[in-house]
Short mmCIF file of N, CA and C in Angstrom, two decimals:
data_model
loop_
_atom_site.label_atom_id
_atom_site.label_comp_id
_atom_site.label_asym_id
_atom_site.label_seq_id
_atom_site.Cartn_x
_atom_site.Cartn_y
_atom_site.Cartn_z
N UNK A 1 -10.56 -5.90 -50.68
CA UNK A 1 -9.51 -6.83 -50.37
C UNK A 1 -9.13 -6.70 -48.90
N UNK A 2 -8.77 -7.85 -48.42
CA UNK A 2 -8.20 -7.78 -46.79
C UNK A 2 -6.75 -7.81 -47.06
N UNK A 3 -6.38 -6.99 -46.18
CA UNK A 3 -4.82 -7.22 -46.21
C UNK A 3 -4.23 -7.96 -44.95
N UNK A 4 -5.33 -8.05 -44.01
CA UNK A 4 -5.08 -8.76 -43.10
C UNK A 4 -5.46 -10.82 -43.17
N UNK A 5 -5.64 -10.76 -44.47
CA UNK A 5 -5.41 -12.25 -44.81
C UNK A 5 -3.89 -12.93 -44.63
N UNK A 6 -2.94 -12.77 -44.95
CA UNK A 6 -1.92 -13.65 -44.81
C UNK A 6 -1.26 -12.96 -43.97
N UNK A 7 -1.18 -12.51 -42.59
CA UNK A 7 -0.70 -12.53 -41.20
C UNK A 7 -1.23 -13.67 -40.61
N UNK A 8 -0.24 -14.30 -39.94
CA UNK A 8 -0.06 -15.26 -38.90
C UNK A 8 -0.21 -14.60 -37.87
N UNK A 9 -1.26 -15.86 -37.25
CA UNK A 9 -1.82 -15.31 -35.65
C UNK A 9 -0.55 -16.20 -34.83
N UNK A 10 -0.19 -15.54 -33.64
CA UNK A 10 1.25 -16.40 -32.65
C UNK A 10 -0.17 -16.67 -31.78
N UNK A 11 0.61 -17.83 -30.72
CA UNK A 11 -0.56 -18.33 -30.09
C UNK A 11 0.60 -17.65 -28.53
N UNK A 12 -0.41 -16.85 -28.30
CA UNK A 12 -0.03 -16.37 -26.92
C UNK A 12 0.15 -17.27 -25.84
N UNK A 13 -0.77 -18.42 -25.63
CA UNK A 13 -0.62 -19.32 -24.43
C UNK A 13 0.93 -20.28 -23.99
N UNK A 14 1.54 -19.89 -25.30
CA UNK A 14 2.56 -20.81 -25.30
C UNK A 14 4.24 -19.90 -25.14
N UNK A 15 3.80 -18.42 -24.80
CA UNK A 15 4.75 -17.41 -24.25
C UNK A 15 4.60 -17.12 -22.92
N UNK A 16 3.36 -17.38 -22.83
CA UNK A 16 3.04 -17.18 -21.30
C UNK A 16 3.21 -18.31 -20.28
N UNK A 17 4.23 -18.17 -19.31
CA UNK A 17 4.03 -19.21 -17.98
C UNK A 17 3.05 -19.02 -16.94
N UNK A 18 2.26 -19.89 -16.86
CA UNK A 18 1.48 -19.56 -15.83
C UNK A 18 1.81 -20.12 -14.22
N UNK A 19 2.26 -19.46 -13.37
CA UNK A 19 2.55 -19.78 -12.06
C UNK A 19 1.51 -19.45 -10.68
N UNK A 20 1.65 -20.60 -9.71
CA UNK A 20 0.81 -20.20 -8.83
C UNK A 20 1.01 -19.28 -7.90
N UNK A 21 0.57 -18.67 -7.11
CA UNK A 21 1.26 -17.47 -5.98
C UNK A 21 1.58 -18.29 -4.95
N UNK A 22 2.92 -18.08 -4.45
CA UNK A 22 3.28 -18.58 -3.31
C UNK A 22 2.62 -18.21 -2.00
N UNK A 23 2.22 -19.33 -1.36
CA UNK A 23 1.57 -18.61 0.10
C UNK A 23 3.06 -18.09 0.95
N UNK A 24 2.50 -16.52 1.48
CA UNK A 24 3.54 -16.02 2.00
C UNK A 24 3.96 -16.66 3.75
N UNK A 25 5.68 -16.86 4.18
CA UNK A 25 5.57 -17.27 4.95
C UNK A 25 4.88 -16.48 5.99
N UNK A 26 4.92 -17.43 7.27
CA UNK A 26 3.84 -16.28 8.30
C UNK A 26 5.05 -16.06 9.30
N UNK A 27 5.32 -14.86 9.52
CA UNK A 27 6.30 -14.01 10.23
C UNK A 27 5.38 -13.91 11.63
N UNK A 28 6.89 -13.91 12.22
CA UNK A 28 6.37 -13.63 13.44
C UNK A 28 7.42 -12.65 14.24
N UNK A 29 6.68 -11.52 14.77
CA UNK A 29 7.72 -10.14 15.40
C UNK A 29 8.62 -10.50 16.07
N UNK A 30 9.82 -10.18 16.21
CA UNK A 30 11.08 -10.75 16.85
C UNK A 30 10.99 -9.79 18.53
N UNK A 31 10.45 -8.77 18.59
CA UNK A 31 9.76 -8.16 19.67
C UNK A 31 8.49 -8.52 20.70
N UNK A 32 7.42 -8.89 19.59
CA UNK A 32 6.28 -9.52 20.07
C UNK A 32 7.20 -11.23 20.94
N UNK A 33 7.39 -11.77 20.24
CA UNK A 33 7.62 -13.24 20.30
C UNK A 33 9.16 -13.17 21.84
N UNK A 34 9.85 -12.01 21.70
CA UNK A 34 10.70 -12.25 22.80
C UNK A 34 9.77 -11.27 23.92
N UNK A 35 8.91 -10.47 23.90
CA UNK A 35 8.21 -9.98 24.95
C UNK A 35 9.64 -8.70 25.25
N UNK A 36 10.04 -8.14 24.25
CA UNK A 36 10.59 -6.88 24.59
C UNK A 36 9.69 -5.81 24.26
N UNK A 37 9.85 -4.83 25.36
CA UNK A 37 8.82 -3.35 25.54
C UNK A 37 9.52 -2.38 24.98
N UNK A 38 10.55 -2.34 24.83
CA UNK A 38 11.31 -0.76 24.61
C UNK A 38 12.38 -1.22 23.57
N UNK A 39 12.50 -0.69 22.36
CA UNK A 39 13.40 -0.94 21.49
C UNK A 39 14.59 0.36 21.50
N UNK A 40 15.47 -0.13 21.94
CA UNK A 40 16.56 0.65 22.40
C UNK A 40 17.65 0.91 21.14
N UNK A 41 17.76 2.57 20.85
CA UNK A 41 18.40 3.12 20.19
C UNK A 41 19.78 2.55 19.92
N UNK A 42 20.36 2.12 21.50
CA UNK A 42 22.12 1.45 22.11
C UNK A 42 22.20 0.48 21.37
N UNK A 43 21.22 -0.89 21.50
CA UNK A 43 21.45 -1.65 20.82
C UNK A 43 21.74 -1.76 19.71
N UNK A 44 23.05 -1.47 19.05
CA UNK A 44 23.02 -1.43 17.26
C UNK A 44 23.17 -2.94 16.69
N UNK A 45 23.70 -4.06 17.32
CA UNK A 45 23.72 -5.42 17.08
C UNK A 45 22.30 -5.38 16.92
N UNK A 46 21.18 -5.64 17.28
CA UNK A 46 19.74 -5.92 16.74
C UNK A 46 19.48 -4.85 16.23
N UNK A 47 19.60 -3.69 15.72
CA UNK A 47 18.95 -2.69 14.99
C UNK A 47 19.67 -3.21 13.63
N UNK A 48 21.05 -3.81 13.58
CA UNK A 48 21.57 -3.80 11.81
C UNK A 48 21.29 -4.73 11.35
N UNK A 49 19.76 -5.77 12.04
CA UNK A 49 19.34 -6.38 10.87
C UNK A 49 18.15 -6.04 10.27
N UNK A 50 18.04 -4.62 10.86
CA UNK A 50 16.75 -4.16 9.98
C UNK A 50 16.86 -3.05 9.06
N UNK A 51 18.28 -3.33 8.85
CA UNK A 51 19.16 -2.45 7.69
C UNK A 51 19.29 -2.78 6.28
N UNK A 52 19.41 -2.61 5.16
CA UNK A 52 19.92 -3.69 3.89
C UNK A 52 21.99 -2.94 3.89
N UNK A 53 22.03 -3.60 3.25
CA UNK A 53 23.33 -3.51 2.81
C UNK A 53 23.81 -2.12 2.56
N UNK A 54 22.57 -1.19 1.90
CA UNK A 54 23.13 -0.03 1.14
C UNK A 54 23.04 1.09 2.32
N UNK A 55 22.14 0.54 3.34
CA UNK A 55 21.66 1.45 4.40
C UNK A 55 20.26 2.33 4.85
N UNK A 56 19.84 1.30 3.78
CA UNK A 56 18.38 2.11 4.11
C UNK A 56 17.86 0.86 4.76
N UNK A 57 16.81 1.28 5.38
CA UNK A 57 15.84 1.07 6.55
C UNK A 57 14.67 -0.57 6.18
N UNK A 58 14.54 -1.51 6.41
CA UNK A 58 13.92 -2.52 5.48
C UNK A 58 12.59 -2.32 5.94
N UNK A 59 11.60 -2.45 4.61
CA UNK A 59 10.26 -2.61 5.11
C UNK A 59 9.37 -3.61 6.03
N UNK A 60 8.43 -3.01 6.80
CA UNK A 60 7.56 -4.19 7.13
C UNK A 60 7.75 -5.43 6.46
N UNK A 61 7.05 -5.46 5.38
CA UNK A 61 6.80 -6.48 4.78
C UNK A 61 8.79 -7.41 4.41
N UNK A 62 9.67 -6.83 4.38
CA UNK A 62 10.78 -7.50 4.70
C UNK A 62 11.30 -8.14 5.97
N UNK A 63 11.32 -7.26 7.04
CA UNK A 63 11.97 -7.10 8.15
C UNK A 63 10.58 -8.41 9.48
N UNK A 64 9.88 -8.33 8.99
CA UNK A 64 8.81 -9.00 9.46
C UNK A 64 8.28 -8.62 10.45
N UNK A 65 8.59 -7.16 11.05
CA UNK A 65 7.86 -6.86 12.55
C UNK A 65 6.51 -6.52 12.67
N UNK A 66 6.04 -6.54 13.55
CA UNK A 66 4.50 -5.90 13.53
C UNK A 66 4.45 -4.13 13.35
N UNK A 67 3.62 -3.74 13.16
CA UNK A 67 3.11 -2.27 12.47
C UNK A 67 4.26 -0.86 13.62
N UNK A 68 3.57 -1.82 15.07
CA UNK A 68 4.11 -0.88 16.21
C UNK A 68 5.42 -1.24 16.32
N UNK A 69 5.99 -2.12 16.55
CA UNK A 69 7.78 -2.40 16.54
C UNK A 69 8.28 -2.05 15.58
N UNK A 70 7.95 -2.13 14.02
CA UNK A 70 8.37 -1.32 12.53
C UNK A 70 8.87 0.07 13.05
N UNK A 71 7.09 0.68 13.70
CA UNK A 71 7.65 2.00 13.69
C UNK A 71 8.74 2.29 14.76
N UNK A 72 8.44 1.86 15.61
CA UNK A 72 9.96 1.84 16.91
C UNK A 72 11.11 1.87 16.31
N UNK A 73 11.14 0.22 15.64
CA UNK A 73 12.40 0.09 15.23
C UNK A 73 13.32 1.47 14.02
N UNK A 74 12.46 2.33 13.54
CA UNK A 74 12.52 3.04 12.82
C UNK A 74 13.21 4.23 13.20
N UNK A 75 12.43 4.65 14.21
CA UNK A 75 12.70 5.87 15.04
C UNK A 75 14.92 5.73 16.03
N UNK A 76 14.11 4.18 15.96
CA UNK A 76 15.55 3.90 17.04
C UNK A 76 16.57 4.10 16.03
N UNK A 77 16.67 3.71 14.69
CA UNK A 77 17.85 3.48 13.52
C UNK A 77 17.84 4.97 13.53
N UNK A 78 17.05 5.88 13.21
CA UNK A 78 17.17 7.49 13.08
C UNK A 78 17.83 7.74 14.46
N UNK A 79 17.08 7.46 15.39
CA UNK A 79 18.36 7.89 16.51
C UNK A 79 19.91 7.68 16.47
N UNK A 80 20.04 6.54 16.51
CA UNK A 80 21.57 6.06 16.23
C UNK A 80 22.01 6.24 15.56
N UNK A 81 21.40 6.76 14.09
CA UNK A 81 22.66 7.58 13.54
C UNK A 81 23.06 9.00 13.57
N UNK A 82 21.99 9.74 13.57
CA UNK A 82 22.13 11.19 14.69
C UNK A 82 23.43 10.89 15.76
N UNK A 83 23.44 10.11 16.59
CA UNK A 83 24.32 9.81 17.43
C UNK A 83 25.56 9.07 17.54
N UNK A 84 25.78 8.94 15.98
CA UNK A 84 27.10 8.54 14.86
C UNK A 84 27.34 6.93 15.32
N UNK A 85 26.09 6.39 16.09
CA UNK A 85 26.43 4.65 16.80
C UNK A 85 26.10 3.80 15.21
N UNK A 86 25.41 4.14 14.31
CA UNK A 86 25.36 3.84 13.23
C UNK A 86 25.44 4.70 11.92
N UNK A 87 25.58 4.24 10.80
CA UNK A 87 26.41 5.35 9.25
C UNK A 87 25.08 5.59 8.66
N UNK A 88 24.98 6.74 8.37
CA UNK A 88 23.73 6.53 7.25
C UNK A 88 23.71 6.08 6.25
N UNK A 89 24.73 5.34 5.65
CA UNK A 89 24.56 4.76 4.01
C UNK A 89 26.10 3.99 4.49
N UNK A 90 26.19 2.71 3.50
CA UNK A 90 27.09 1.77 3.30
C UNK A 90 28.42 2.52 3.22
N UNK A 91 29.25 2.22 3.63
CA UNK A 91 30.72 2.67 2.75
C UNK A 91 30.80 1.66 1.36
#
């Protein structure tokens, strides 16, 4: 005897949405594109938008810079807060 006779098959295709992948926009470095050389620690007005809210640091792939300004910009946010010009975490 089957006991797997009176189970109902669900039709999977009709739980599943199928969506296309969005083409990602194309970023362009806010460093590269203004032709700045030195990303300066002082500046905390352009360093806190590469902050989130809670205080951590936003990724490449968020923040949109190229590989070498990422890491700059990185080093500069660690500076400034060593140097209490920025908080390490949100109040």
């Amino acid at each position: 005897m089957d006991k797997n006779k009176n189970k109902v098959k669900a039709n999977d295709s009709d739980d599943k949405i199928r969506r296309r992948p969005r083409p990602a926009k194309k970023r362009v470095c806010e460093y590269c594109q203004g032709h700045i050389d030195h990303v300066d620690y002082k500046d905390v007005d352009r360093l806190k938008k590469y902050v989130a809210e809670n205080g951590k640091i936003l990724p490449r792939r968020a923040s949109g810079l190229c590989a070498e300004h990422q890491r700059d910009v990185t080093t500069a946010i660690k500076r400034a807060r060593i140097m209490a010009l920025m908080p390490f975490r949100a109040d």
